[in-house]
PDB file of C-alpha atoms in Angstrom:
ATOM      1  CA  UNK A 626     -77.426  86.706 -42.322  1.00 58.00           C
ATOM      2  CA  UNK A 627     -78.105  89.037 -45.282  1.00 68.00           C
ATOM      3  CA  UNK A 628     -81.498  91.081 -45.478  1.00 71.00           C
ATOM      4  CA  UNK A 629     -83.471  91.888 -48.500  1.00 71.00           C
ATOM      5  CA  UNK A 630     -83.608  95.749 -49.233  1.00 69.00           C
ATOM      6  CA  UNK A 631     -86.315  97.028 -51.003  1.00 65.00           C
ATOM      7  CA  UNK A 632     -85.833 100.413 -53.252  1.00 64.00           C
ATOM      8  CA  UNK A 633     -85.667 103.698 -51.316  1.00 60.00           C
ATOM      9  CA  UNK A 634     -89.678 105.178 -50.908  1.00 58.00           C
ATOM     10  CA  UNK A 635     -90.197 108.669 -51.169  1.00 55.00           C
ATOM     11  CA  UNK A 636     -88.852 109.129 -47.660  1.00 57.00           C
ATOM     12  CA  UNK A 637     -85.361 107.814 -48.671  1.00 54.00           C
ATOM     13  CA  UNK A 638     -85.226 105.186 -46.427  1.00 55.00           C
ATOM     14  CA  UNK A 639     -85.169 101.116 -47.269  1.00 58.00           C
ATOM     15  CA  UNK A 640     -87.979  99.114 -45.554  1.00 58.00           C
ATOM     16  CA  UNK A 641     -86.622  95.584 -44.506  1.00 60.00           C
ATOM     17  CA  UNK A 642     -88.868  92.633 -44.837  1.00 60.00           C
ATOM     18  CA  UNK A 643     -90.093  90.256 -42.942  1.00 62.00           C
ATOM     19  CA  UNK A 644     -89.388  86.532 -43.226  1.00 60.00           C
ATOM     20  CA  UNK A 645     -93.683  85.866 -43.916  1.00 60.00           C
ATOM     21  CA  UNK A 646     -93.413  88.804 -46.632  1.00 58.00           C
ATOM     22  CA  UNK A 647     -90.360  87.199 -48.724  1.00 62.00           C
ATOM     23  CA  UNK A 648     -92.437  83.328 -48.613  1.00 57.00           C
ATOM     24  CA  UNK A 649     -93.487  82.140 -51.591  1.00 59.00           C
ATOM     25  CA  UNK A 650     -97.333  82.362 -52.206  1.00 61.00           C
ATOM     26  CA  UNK A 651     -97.957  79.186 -54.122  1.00 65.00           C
ATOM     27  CA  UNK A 652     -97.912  75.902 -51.495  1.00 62.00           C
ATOM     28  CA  UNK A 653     -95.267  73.781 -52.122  1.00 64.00           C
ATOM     29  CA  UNK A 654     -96.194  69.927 -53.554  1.00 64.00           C
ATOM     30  CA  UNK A 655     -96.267  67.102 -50.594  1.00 65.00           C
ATOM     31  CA  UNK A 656     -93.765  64.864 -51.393  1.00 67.00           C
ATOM     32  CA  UNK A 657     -94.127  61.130 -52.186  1.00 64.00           C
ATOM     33  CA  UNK A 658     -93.834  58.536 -48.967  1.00 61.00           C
ATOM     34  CA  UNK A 659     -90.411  57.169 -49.384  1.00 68.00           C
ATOM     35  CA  UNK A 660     -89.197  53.555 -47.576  1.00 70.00           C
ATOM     36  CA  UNK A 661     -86.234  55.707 -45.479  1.00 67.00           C
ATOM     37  CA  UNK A 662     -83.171  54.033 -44.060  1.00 73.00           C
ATOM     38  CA  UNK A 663     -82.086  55.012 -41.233  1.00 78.00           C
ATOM     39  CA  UNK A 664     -79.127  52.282 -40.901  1.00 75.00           C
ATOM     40  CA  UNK A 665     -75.556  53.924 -40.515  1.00 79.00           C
ATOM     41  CA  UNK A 666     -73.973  54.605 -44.162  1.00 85.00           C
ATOM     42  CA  UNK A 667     -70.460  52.190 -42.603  1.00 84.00           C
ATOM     43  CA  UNK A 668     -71.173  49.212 -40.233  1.00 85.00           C
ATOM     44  CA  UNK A 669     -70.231  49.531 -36.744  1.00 87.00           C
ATOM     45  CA  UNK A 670     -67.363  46.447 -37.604  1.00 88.00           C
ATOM     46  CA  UNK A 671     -65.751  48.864 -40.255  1.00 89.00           C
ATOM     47  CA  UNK A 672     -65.448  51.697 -37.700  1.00 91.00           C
ATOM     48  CA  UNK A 673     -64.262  49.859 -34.994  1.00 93.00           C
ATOM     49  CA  UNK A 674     -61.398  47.785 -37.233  1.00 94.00           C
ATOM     50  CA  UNK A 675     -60.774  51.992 -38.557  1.00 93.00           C
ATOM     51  CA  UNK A 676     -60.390  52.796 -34.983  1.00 95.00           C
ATOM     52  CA  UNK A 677     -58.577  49.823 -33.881  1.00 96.00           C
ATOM     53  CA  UNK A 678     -55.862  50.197 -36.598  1.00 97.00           C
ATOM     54  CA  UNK A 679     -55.484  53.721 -35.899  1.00 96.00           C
ATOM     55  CA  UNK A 680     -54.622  53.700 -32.589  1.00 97.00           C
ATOM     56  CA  UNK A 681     -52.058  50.770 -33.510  1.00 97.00           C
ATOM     57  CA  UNK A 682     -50.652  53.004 -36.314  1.00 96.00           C
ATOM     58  CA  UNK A 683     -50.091  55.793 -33.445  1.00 96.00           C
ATOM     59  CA  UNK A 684     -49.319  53.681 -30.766  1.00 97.00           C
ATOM     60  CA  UNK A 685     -47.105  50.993 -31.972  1.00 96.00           C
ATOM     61  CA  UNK A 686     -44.035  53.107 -33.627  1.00 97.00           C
ATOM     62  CA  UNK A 687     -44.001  55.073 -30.522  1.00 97.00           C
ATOM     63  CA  UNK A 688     -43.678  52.567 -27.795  1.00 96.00           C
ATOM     64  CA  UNK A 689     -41.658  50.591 -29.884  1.00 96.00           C
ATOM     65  CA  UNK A 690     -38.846  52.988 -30.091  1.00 97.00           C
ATOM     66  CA  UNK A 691     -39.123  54.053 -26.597  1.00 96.00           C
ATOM     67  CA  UNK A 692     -38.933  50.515 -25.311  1.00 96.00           C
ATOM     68  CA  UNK A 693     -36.252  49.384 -27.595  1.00 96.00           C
ATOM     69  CA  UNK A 694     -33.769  52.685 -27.163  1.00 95.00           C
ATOM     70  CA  UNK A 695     -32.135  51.931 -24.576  1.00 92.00           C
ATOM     71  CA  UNK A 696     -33.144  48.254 -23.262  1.00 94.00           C
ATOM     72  CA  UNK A 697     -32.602  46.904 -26.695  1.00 93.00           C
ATOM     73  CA  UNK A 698     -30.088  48.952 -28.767  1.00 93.00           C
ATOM     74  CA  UNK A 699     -28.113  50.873 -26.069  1.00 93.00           C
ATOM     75  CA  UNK A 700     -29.348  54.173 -26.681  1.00 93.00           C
ATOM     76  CA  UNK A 701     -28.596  53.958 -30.211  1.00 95.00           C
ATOM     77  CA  UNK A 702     -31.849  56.401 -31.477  1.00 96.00           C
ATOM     78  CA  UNK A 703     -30.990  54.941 -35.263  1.00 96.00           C
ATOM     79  CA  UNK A 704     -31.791  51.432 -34.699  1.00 96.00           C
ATOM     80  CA  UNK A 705     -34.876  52.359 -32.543  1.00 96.00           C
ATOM     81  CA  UNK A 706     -36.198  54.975 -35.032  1.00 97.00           C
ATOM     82  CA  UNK A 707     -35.685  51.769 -37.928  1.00 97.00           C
ATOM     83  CA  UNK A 708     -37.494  49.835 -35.714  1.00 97.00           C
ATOM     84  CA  UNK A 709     -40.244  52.453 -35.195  1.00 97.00           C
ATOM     85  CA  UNK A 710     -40.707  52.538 -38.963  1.00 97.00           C
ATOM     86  CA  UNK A 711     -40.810  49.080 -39.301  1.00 97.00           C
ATOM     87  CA  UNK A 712     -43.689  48.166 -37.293  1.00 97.00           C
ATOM     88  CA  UNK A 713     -45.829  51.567 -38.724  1.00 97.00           C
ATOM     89  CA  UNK A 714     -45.600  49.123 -42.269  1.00 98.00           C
ATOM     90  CA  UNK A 715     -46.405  46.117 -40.707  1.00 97.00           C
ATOM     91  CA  UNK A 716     -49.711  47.855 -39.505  1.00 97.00           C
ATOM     92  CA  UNK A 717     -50.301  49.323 -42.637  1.00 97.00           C
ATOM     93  CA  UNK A 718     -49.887  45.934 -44.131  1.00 97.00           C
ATOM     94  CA  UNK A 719     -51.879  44.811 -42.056  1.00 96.00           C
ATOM     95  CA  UNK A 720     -54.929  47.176 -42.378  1.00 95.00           C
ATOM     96  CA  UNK A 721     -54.690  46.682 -46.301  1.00 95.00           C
ATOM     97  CA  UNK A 722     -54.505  42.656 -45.835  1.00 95.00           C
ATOM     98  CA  UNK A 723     -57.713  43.033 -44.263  1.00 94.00           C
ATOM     99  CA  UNK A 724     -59.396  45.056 -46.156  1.00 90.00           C
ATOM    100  CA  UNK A 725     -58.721  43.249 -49.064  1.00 91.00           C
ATOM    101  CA  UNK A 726     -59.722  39.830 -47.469  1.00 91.00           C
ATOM    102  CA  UNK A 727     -62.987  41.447 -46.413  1.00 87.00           C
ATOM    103  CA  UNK A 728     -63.212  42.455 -49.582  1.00 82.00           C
ATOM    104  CA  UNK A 729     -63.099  39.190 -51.127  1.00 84.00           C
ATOM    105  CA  UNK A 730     -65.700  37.684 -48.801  1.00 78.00           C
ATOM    106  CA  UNK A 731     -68.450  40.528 -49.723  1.00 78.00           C
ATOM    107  CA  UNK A 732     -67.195  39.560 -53.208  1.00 81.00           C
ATOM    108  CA  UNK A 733     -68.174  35.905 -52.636  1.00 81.00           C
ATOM    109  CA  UNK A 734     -71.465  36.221 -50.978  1.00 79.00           C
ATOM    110  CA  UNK A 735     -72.455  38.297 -54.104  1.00 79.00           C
ATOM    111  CA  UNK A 736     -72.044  35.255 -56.051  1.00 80.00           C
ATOM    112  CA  UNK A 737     -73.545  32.726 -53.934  1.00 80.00           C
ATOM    113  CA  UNK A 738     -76.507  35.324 -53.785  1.00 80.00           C
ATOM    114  CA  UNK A 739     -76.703  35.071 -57.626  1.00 72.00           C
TER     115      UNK A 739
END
């Protein structure tokens, strides 16, 4: 935290000052009432679908190669490692498909609102 210094006195040394010294003397203005919000800035059902896809996107490609490696594909790591790759797109698909359809439907009760 950085402390005002004012000029050397006659002594040579600074005088700090206090907080109630550096305040300003004219009052500040009261501000106008305002109607606050205090409702989260993203719904709970956007944070939760976040969440939900995110532990899909992380646990999907994992367990997928794991579990295919050697029951499915013999130990071949390629296969697996395609496979793992392919189902990290189809959840990305997927999270985009549904954005976009919720989307839409915020697009169409705007219009039935006007």
């Amino acid at each position: 935290m950085a402390t005002r210094r004012v000029p050397a006195s006659s002594t040579g040394s600074a005088v700090p000052l206090s907080p109630s010294s550096i305040a300003p003397t004219h009052p500040t203005p009261a501000r106008p009432a305002t109607n606050s919000s205090i409702a989260p800035a993203v719904p709970a059902h956007i944070i939760i679908k976040l969440a939900t896809f995110t532990v899909l996107m992380f646990a999907a490609p994992i367990s997928l190669y794991f579990l295919s490696l050697n029951s499915i594909f013999g130990g071949n790591s390629t296969y697996a490692g395609i496979l793992a790759a392919v189902s990290a797109n189809i959840v990305l698909f997927g999270y985009i498909a549904v954005a976009v359809m919720e989307d839409q439907g915020e697009q169409e009760e705007a219009k039935k609102e006007k």
